[in-house]
Short mmCIF file of C-alpha atoms in Angstrom, two decimals:
data_model
loop_
_atom_site.label_atom_id
_atom_site.label_comp_id
_atom_site.label_asym_id
_atom_site.label_seq_id
_atom_site.Cartn_x
_atom_site.Cartn_y
_atom_site.Cartn_z
CA MET A 30 -18.67 6.38 28.38
CA LEU A 31 -15.61 4.20 28.08
CA ASN A 32 -18.40 1.38 25.96
CA TRP A 33 -17.32 3.10 22.28
CA MET A 34 -13.42 1.22 22.52
CA ALA A 35 -15.14 -2.04 23.69
CA TRP A 36 -13.14 -2.57 26.23
CA THR A 37 -11.77 -6.65 26.98
CA THR A 38 -9.65 -8.27 30.47
CA PRO A 39 -6.67 -9.06 28.69
CA ILE A 40 -6.22 -5.26 27.03
CA ALA A 41 -6.92 -3.89 29.47
CA ILE A 42 -4.30 -5.47 31.44
CA VAL A 43 -1.91 -4.84 28.38
CA PHE A 44 -2.31 -0.56 28.06
CA THR A 45 -2.27 -0.90 32.55
CA SER A 46 1.20 -2.56 32.08
CA VAL A 47 2.49 -0.24 29.24
CA VAL A 48 1.34 2.72 31.34
CA ILE A 49 3.12 1.65 34.74
CA ILE A 50 5.99 0.41 33.12
CA ILE A 51 7.08 3.99 31.32
CA ALA A 52 5.24 5.54 34.78
CA GLY A 53 7.90 3.38 36.47
CA MET A 54 10.64 3.79 34.05
CA THR A 55 11.01 7.33 34.44
CA ILE A 56 10.44 7.59 38.51
CA TRP A 57 13.23 4.81 38.07
CA GLY A 58 15.24 7.96 35.25
CA HIS A 59 14.56 10.79 38.01
CA TYR A 60 16.37 9.04 41.11
CA SER A 61 19.59 7.11 39.10
CA PRO A 62 19.60 8.80 35.81
CA PRO A 63 20.08 6.03 33.32
CA LYS A 64 23.73 5.83 32.20
CA VAL A 65 24.34 4.64 28.56
CA HIS A 66 26.40 1.51 26.43
CA LYS A 67 26.91 -0.39 23.77
CA GLY A 68 26.36 -3.90 23.25
CA PHE A 69 25.50 -6.15 20.04
CA LEU A 70 23.63 -4.19 18.46
CA ARG A 71 26.28 -1.81 17.63
CA ILE A 72 24.11 1.42 18.70
CA THR A 73 24.91 3.74 21.74
CA THR A 74 21.79 2.95 23.81
CA ASP A 75 20.30 3.93 27.43
CA ARG A 76 17.63 1.17 28.99
CA GLY A 77 14.33 3.13 27.59
CA ASP A 78 15.54 2.56 24.20
CA ARG A 79 16.11 -1.38 25.03
CA LEU A 80 13.24 -1.86 26.20
CA TYR A 81 11.61 0.26 23.61
CA ILE A 82 13.77 -2.34 21.23
CA ALA A 83 12.60 -5.76 23.47
CA TYR A 84 9.30 -4.73 22.59
CA ILE A 85 9.50 -4.34 19.33
CA SER A 86 11.53 -7.49 18.73
CA ALA A 87 9.55 -8.95 20.75
CA ALA A 88 6.23 -8.13 18.76
CA PHE A 89 8.39 -8.55 15.66
CA PHE A 90 8.41 -12.01 17.40
CA MET A 91 5.32 -13.06 17.79
CA VAL A 92 4.51 -12.32 14.35
CA CYS A 93 6.34 -14.41 12.93
CA PHE A 94 5.45 -16.74 15.40
CA ILE A 95 2.14 -16.83 15.25
CA GLY A 96 2.35 -16.57 11.51
CA LEU A 97 4.84 -20.14 11.13
CA VAL A 98 3.02 -21.66 13.77
CA GLU A 99 0.21 -23.31 15.45
CA GLY A 100 -1.11 -23.67 18.92
CA ALA A 101 0.87 -23.62 21.39
CA LEU A 102 1.33 -19.73 21.97
CA TYR A 103 3.05 -19.86 25.33
CA VAL A 104 6.16 -21.41 23.90
CA GLY A 105 6.44 -18.23 21.75
CA VAL A 106 5.78 -15.92 24.65
CA ALA A 107 8.64 -17.56 26.12
CA ILE A 108 10.85 -17.25 23.76
CA ALA A 109 9.80 -13.27 22.82
CA ALA A 110 9.87 -12.96 26.89
CA ALA A 111 13.56 -14.40 26.65
CA ILE A 112 14.68 -12.58 23.12
CA ALA A 113 13.21 -9.05 24.84
CA ALA A 114 15.18 -10.49 28.52
CA VAL A 115 18.49 -11.03 26.08
CA ILE A 116 18.33 -7.33 24.93
CA LEU A 117 17.11 -5.85 27.73
CA LYS A 118 20.17 -6.53 29.62
CA TRP A 119 23.27 -6.72 26.99
CA GLY A 120 21.73 -5.07 23.89
CA MET B 21 28.02 14.43 34.88
CA LYS B 22 25.81 17.44 35.36
CA THR B 23 22.76 17.26 37.06
CA ARG B 24 20.02 16.96 34.51
CA ASN B 25 17.04 19.19 34.87
CA ASN B 26 13.64 17.26 33.56
CA LYS B 27 10.87 20.21 34.55
CA ALA B 28 11.28 20.73 31.17
CA TRP B 29 9.60 17.05 29.88
CA PHE B 30 6.48 19.85 31.73
CA LEU B 31 5.93 21.74 28.25
CA VAL B 32 5.63 18.25 26.80
CA LEU B 33 2.11 17.53 28.67
CA PRO B 34 -0.37 19.65 26.09
CA VAL B 35 1.23 17.48 23.13
CA ILE B 36 0.52 14.54 24.79
CA LEU B 37 -2.58 15.28 25.86
CA THR B 38 -3.41 15.54 22.22
CA VAL B 39 -2.04 12.68 21.11
CA SER B 40 -3.46 10.52 24.03
CA PHE B 41 -6.71 11.59 22.20
CA THR B 42 -5.76 11.62 18.56
CA ALA B 43 -3.36 8.33 18.77
CA ILE B 44 -3.22 6.38 22.13
CA LEU B 45 -6.78 5.87 22.65
CA PRO B 46 -7.43 5.43 19.01
CA LEU B 47 -4.54 2.63 19.40
CA MET B 48 -6.55 1.32 22.39
CA THR B 49 -9.92 0.69 20.94
CA VAL B 50 -8.45 -0.82 18.04
CA ALA B 51 -6.55 -3.51 20.04
CA ASN B 52 -9.64 -4.08 21.74
CA TYR B 53 -11.44 -4.97 18.12
CA ALA B 54 -8.38 -7.15 17.12
CA VAL B 55 -9.46 -9.71 19.99
CA GLN B 56 -13.15 -9.27 19.47
CA ASP B 57 -15.58 -10.66 17.10
CA ILE B 58 -17.80 -7.80 16.71
CA PHE B 59 -21.49 -7.58 15.64
CA SER B 60 -22.63 -4.41 17.03
CA PRO B 61 -21.89 -2.95 20.18
CA THR B 62 -24.07 -4.83 22.68
CA ASP B 63 -22.93 -7.79 20.67
CA ARG B 64 -19.44 -8.90 20.97
CA LEU B 65 -17.41 -11.91 21.07
CA PHE B 66 -13.81 -12.54 22.81
CA ILE B 67 -11.55 -14.58 20.47
CA GLY B 68 -8.21 -14.13 20.50
CA MET B 69 -5.85 -14.12 18.65
CA ASP B 70 -7.99 -15.64 15.75
CA TRP B 71 -7.64 -12.27 13.95
CA PHE B 72 -4.25 -12.23 14.34
CA TYR B 73 -4.49 -16.29 13.26
CA ASN B 74 -6.04 -15.02 9.82
CA ILE B 75 -4.37 -12.38 9.79
CA THR B 76 -0.59 -13.87 9.18
CA ASN B 77 -2.58 -16.63 6.81
CA ASP B 78 -3.88 -15.11 4.82
CA PRO B 79 -2.63 -15.19 1.26
CA LEU B 80 -4.33 -11.91 0.13
CA ILE B 81 -2.37 -9.91 2.81
CA PHE B 82 0.74 -11.31 2.07
CA ASN B 83 0.93 -10.04 -0.98
CA ALA B 84 -0.02 -7.55 -0.54
CA PHE B 85 2.68 -7.15 1.31
CA LYS B 86 4.53 -8.21 -1.23
CA ARG B 87 3.70 -5.91 -3.60
CA SER B 88 3.65 -2.85 -1.20
CA PHE B 89 7.53 -3.85 -0.26
CA SER B 90 8.43 -4.46 -4.07
CA PHE B 91 6.82 -1.28 -4.79
CA SER B 92 9.20 0.82 -2.49
CA ILE B 93 11.94 -1.03 -3.20
CA GLN B 94 10.99 0.25 -7.50
CA VAL B 95 10.32 3.51 -5.87
CA LEU B 96 14.13 4.07 -4.49
CA LEU B 97 15.33 2.46 -7.05
CA ILE B 98 14.12 4.69 -9.75
CA GLN B 99 13.80 8.00 -7.48
CA ILE B 100 17.44 8.18 -6.00
CA PRO B 101 19.45 7.71 -8.31
CA LEU B 102 17.49 10.15 -10.67
CA GLY B 103 17.66 12.98 -7.64
CA ILE B 104 20.79 12.70 -7.85
CA ALA B 105 21.13 12.73 -11.12
CA ILE B 106 19.20 15.82 -11.26
CA ALA B 107 20.71 17.51 -8.39
CA ARG B 108 24.20 17.59 -9.79
CA ILE B 109 22.38 19.41 -13.42
CA MET B 110 20.23 22.52 -10.86
CA PRO B 111 22.17 25.59 -11.49
CA LYS B 112 24.56 26.22 -8.44
CA SER B 113 24.10 29.94 -8.05
CA GLY B 114 21.94 33.10 -9.43
CA TRP B 115 18.31 33.73 -10.63
CA LYS B 116 18.31 30.10 -12.76
CA ALA B 117 18.75 28.48 -9.52
CA SER B 118 15.95 29.99 -7.28
CA ALA B 119 13.69 28.94 -10.72
CA ALA B 120 14.68 25.37 -10.86
CA LEU B 121 14.27 25.26 -6.84
CA VAL B 122 10.71 26.34 -7.29
CA MET B 123 9.88 23.86 -11.07
CA VAL B 124 11.68 20.87 -7.98
CA ALA B 125 9.16 21.84 -5.74
CA ILE B 126 5.81 22.03 -7.42
CA PRO B 127 4.89 18.22 -6.90
CA LEU B 128 6.06 18.73 -3.40
CA ILE B 129 3.03 20.74 -2.38
CA ILE B 130 0.04 19.92 -4.42
CA PRO B 131 -2.69 18.11 -2.58
CA TRP B 132 -2.18 14.32 -2.76
CA ASN B 133 -5.54 13.81 -4.61
CA VAL B 134 -5.36 16.39 -6.34
CA ILE B 135 -2.37 14.84 -7.95
CA GLY B 136 -4.22 11.76 -8.29
CA THR B 137 -7.51 13.03 -10.02
CA THR B 138 -4.92 14.74 -12.82
CA TRP B 139 -2.73 12.29 -13.62
CA GLN B 140 -6.26 9.84 -13.46
CA ILE B 141 -7.65 11.74 -16.47
CA PHE B 142 -4.67 13.25 -18.15
CA ALA B 143 -3.59 8.80 -18.37
CA ARG B 144 -6.46 8.24 -20.00
CA PRO B 145 -6.51 6.32 -23.09
CA ASP B 146 -10.08 8.16 -24.43
CA ILE B 147 -9.72 11.70 -23.41
CA GLY B 148 -6.22 12.03 -21.21
CA LEU B 149 -3.14 14.01 -23.23
CA GLY B 150 -0.62 11.73 -22.46
CA GLY B 151 -2.69 8.40 -22.19
CA TYR B 152 -4.14 9.77 -26.08
CA LEU B 153 -0.55 10.18 -27.06
CA ILE B 154 1.75 6.84 -25.59
CA ASN B 155 -1.41 5.34 -27.41
CA LYS B 156 -0.10 6.39 -30.70
CA PHE B 157 2.15 4.43 -30.05
CA ILE B 158 1.63 1.56 -27.71
CA ASP B 159 -1.11 0.28 -26.09
CA PHE B 160 -1.69 1.82 -22.46
CA ASN B 161 -4.50 1.78 -20.55
CA TYR B 162 -4.07 1.01 -16.97
CA THR B 163 -7.41 0.79 -16.48
CA SER B 164 -7.43 -2.97 -17.89
CA ASP B 165 -3.81 -3.63 -17.85
CA PRO B 166 -2.42 -5.02 -14.41
CA LEU B 167 0.95 -4.14 -15.38
CA ASP B 168 0.30 -0.89 -16.82
CA GLY B 169 -1.13 -0.11 -13.66
CA TRP B 170 1.12 -0.04 -12.01
CA ILE B 171 3.93 1.28 -14.09
CA LEU B 172 1.24 4.51 -13.58
CA ILE B 173 1.28 4.56 -10.04
CA LEU B 174 4.76 4.67 -9.82
CA LEU B 175 5.64 7.08 -12.60
CA VAL B 176 3.29 8.85 -10.29
CA ASP B 177 5.25 8.41 -6.69
CA VAL B 178 8.16 9.47 -9.00
CA TRP B 179 6.50 12.60 -9.97
CA HIS B 180 5.34 13.59 -6.52
CA TRP B 181 8.60 12.56 -4.57
CA THR B 182 11.34 12.83 -6.70
CA PRO B 183 11.21 16.52 -5.81
CA LEU B 184 11.96 15.34 -2.41
CA VAL B 185 15.23 13.53 -2.69
CA ILE B 186 16.64 16.63 -5.29
CA LEU B 187 16.20 19.13 -2.40
CA LEU B 188 18.04 16.71 0.24
CA VAL B 189 20.74 16.63 -2.33
CA TYR B 190 20.80 19.33 -3.76
CA ALA B 191 21.29 20.60 0.24
CA GLY B 192 23.30 18.30 0.89
CA LEU B 193 26.49 18.92 -2.37
CA ARG B 194 25.68 22.72 -1.14
CA SER B 195 26.94 22.05 1.37
CA ILE B 196 30.57 20.49 0.27
CA PRO B 197 32.69 22.81 0.98
CA PRO B 198 35.03 24.08 -2.05
CA ALA B 199 38.16 23.38 -1.40
CA TYR B 200 37.20 19.45 -1.73
CA TYR B 201 36.51 20.92 -5.38
CA GLN B 202 39.64 22.25 -5.91
CA ALA B 203 41.15 19.56 -4.61
CA ALA B 204 40.09 17.48 -6.74
CA ALA B 205 41.07 19.71 -9.52
CA ILE B 206 44.28 19.12 -8.26
CA ASP B 207 44.88 15.99 -8.94
CA GLY B 208 43.41 16.09 -12.07
CA ALA B 209 40.18 13.82 -10.50
CA SER B 210 37.47 12.90 -13.71
CA GLN B 211 34.23 13.99 -12.71
CA VAL B 212 33.36 10.09 -12.37
CA ALA B 213 35.46 10.27 -9.62
CA VAL B 214 34.70 13.38 -7.37
CA PHE B 215 31.03 12.41 -7.05
CA ARG B 216 32.18 8.80 -6.47
CA PHE B 217 35.01 10.14 -4.09
CA VAL B 218 34.01 12.92 -3.30
CA GLU B 219 30.08 14.13 -4.02
CA LEU B 220 28.59 10.44 -2.52
CA PRO B 221 30.39 10.14 1.00
CA LYS B 222 29.31 14.02 2.01
CA LEU B 223 26.40 13.36 0.90
CA LYS B 224 26.14 9.79 2.85
CA ARG B 225 24.12 11.25 5.72
CA VAL B 226 21.45 12.95 4.02
CA LEU B 227 20.66 10.10 0.90
CA MET B 228 20.46 7.94 3.90
CA ILE B 229 17.70 10.65 4.80
CA ALA B 230 16.66 10.53 1.43
CA ILE B 231 16.43 6.60 1.26
CA LEU B 232 14.29 6.35 4.40
CA LEU B 233 11.73 8.79 4.42
CA ARG B 234 10.70 7.76 0.72
CA PHE B 235 10.63 3.69 1.66
CA MET B 236 8.50 4.97 5.07
CA ASP B 237 6.03 7.03 2.82
CA SER B 238 5.96 4.40 -0.55
CA PHE B 239 5.65 1.22 2.14
CA MET B 240 2.17 3.42 3.43
CA ILE B 241 1.15 4.77 -0.52
CA TYR B 242 -2.93 5.09 -0.52
CA THR B 243 -3.90 8.53 -1.98
CA GLU B 244 -2.90 7.91 -5.47
CA PRO B 245 -4.00 4.09 -5.95
CA PHE B 246 -7.15 5.00 -4.34
CA VAL B 247 -7.68 7.42 -6.33
CA ILE B 248 -6.06 5.89 -9.67
CA THR B 249 -6.72 2.10 -10.32
CA GLY B 250 -8.57 2.06 -7.08
CA GLY B 251 -6.66 -1.10 -5.87
CA GLY B 252 -6.62 -2.64 -9.42
CA PRO B 253 -6.83 -3.74 -12.37
CA GLY B 254 -7.47 -6.64 -10.17
CA GLU B 255 -5.21 -7.13 -7.01
CA ALA B 256 -2.18 -5.19 -9.20
CA THR B 257 -1.83 -2.06 -6.88
CA THR B 258 -3.77 -3.12 -3.76
CA PHE B 259 -1.13 -1.88 -1.17
CA LEU B 260 -1.21 -2.51 2.12
CA SER B 261 -3.09 0.50 2.97
CA ILE B 262 -4.75 0.05 -0.02
CA LEU B 263 -6.42 -3.74 1.28
CA LEU B 264 -6.51 -2.60 5.00
CA SER B 265 -9.80 0.12 4.60
CA ASN B 266 -11.69 -2.22 2.64
CA ILE B 267 -11.92 -4.53 4.96
CA ALA B 268 -12.13 -1.82 8.02
CA VAL B 269 -15.16 0.30 5.95
CA GLY B 270 -15.44 -1.62 3.64
CA GLN B 271 -16.05 -4.51 4.83
CA PHE B 272 -16.86 -3.57 7.72
CA ASP B 273 -14.72 -6.33 9.81
CA ILE B 274 -13.23 -4.52 12.46
CA GLY B 275 -11.34 -7.52 13.91
CA ARG B 276 -10.22 -8.76 11.12
CA ALA B 277 -9.31 -4.83 10.13
CA GLY B 278 -7.52 -4.25 13.74
CA ALA B 279 -5.34 -7.18 14.16
CA PHE B 280 -4.47 -5.74 10.82
CA SER B 281 -3.98 -3.24 11.45
CA LEU B 282 -2.01 -3.66 14.21
CA ILE B 283 0.73 -6.01 12.64
CA TYR B 284 1.26 -2.86 9.70
CA PHE B 285 1.48 -0.92 12.90
CA LEU B 286 4.53 -2.66 14.04
CA PHE B 287 6.21 -2.58 11.25
CA ILE B 288 5.41 0.65 11.11
CA GLN B 289 7.42 1.16 14.57
CA ILE B 290 10.49 -1.05 13.42
CA LEU B 291 10.86 1.25 10.19
CA SER B 292 11.13 4.46 12.68
CA PHE B 293 12.81 3.23 14.51
CA LEU B 294 15.88 2.82 11.70
CA PHE B 295 14.67 6.13 10.63
CA PHE B 296 15.29 7.71 13.81
CA THR B 297 18.37 5.38 14.20
CA VAL B 298 20.13 6.00 11.66
CA LEU B 299 18.91 9.64 11.41
CA THR B 300 21.03 9.78 15.68
CA LEU B 301 23.81 7.46 15.34
CA GLN B 302 26.37 10.23 14.82
CA GLU B 303 25.52 11.94 17.98
CA ARG B 304 25.32 8.81 19.95
CA ALA B 305 28.49 8.30 18.97
CA GLU B 306 29.51 11.71 20.21
CA VAL B 307 27.69 10.97 23.62
CA THR B 308 29.53 7.43 24.65
CA LYS B 309 33.42 9.35 23.96
CA ALA B 310 31.85 12.11 25.79
CA LYS B 311 31.23 9.54 28.98
#
């Protein structure tokens, strides 16, 4: 039935983790409502906002990295993860 | 802090179900395409990030990106000042105001491909009224001269979307209390000063909406260049969306088109997020103060 979607394992892992993260954030938000704060991004964010910003920032960095650097994908992923972590913590 | 009742989220469930079929499942499919080279449904090869390397190093796509970007900037530089200028001279009340509003709104309610077809014929040098008249003075042929093609698409976009800016600015101007104008009159402020120190600060929010809406829409422009120039002459009006559809449904290179779509989607995501953030900036500040 899902043959037309041409599933591959890596993409399945990506989307499964997105679903798990969103579900996890929902449950976490239910038991301890998120607090807003203002970090170096200069806008008021709660943790869900920061998660989204971290996600698109990391993705944007990866696109630039792939465009500028040949190979060394793991280095790019590590830097992207670091960027995401910084935004999640201090954004 | 007040306890929040989150049960209302269940009301969003139908929307989520609909969106998952119209947007999320296709997105997942596109993401799968982007990491494979697909020859047929049963014959496909996992190639990892190769398409992404291909896309980000492709001058064709980079040029289309630059073209789309500079088109959006030009659209903003023309439409925002023009919109403000027209909104300021529009009648303020009575039947004239209603008539002007209806007149201005007409381009907004015409289907996009109809606009494309209308302008395509209108600008033709042989049978189009506009093209024929212009060719009496200067040589204008959008099917052979790249600059003319570009100008025509820009003109169509200005004709189509400046009304949106006008309506937004008009609404913004109407919401300024008369007291501000009276105070300015008492101080003997000039027309320019009234615009600079009374109207412009009050229009800031509305203009921000107009700028972001216009940027996003013009960045995704498809129908007008597709109908009028088909991306030509040469590559003069091959914007990102035109190139994408050429790759996807023209060449059936769905792996490459998938990777391209994901990157394009990311840019639109970032722009939409900025749009959303600017729109809710005021509310967010208030939320922080309340806490």
